[in-house]
XYZ file of C-alpha atoms in Angstrom:
120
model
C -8.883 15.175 -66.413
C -9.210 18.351 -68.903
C -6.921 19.889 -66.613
C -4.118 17.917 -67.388
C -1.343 18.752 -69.805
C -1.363 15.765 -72.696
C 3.032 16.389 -72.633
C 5.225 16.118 -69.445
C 8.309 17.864 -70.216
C 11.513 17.219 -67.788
C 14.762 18.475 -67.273
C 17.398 16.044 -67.283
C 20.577 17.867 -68.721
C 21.361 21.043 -68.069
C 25.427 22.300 -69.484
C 26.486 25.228 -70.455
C 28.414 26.494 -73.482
C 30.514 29.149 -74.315
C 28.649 29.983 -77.656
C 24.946 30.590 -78.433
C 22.679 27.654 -79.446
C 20.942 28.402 -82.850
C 19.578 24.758 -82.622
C 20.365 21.293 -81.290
C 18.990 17.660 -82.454
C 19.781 13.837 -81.261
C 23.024 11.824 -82.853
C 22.779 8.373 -81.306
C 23.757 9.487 -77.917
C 25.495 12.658 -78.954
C 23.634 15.783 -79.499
C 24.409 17.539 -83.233
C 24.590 21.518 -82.011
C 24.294 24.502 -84.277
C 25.972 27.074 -82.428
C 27.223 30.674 -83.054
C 29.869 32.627 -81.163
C 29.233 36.319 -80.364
C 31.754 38.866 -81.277
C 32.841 42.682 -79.949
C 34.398 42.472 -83.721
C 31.675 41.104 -85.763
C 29.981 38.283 -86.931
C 31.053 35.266 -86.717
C 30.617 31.983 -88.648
C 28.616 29.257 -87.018
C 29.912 26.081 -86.262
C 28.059 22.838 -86.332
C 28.971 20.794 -83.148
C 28.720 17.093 -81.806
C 28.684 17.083 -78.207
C 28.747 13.856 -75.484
C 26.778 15.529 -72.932
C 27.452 14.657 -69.401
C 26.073 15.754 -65.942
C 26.616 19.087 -65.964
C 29.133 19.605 -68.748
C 30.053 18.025 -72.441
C 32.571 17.002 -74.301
C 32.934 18.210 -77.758
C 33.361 15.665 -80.194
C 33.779 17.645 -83.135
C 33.374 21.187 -84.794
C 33.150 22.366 -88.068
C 33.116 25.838 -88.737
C 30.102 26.553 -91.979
C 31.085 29.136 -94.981
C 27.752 30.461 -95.424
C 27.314 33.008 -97.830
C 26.614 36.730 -95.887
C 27.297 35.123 -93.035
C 28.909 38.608 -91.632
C 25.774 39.874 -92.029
C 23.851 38.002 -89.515
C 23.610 37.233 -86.157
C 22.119 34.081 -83.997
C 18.422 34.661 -84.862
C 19.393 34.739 -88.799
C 20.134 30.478 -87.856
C 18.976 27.592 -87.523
C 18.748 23.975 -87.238
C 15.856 21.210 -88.744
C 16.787 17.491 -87.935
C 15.331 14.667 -89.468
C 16.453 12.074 -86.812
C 15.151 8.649 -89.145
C 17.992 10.003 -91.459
C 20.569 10.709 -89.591
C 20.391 13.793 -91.784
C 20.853 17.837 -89.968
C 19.532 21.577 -92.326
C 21.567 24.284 -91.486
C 19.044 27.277 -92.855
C 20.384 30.430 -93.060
C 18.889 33.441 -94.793
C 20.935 32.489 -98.266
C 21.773 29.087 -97.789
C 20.833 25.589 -96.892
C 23.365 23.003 -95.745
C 22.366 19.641 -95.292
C 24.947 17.949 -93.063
C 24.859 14.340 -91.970
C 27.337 11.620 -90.216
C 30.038 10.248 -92.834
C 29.598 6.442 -94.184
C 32.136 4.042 -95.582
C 31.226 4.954 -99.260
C 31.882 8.974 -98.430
C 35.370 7.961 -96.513
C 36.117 5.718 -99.592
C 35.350 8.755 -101.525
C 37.152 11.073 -99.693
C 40.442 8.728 -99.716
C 39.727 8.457 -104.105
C 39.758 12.381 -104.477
C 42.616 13.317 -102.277
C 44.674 10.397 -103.578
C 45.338 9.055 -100.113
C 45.349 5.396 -101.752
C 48.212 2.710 -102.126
């Protein structure tokens, strides 16, 4: 019927986190989460986290704190987060930067090993 929303939208996680979420997008089963930590002191840089979400709560996989320029500046509405989930491939947008951040491969850890002479 024309009554009838065309989406159905249900809740089936619910955590919470310690920081504020700028943005969040899908990693396999992980979730990729742009989040920002609020300050008495000032501004803080945001951190990019992968979280295993679980009933209730999450586990954080990793965390990588951004150097974006002015970022002292801004606060959690100045962020956020575009995912293009076909690439694997995550935009952190900020008012002076872009980031584009997406999951390592075996030619970037190669890479990584080359530059930092970590090679027998």
């Amino acid at each position: 019927t024309p009554d009838w929303p065309q989406y159905l939208v249900e809740n089936i996680l619910c955590f919470q986190t310690d920081f504020l979420i700028c943005g969040i997008g899908p990693l396999n089963e992980h979730l990729v989460v742009l989040g920002y930590w609020k300050d008495e002191e000032g501004s803080q840089r945001p951190q990019l986290h992968v979280l295993e979400p679980r009933l209730g709560d999450y586990s954080s996989i990793c965390t990588d704190n951004l150097s974006l320029r002015g970022y002292h500046q801004y606060t959690a509405s100045d962020y956020y987060l575009e995912c293009i989930a076909e690439d694997n491939c995550y935009l952190v947008v900020s008012p002076k930067d872009i980031v584009v951040a997406s999951p390592y491969d075996a030619d970037d850890r190669i890479d990584w090993l080359i530059e930092h002479f970590k090679f027998e």
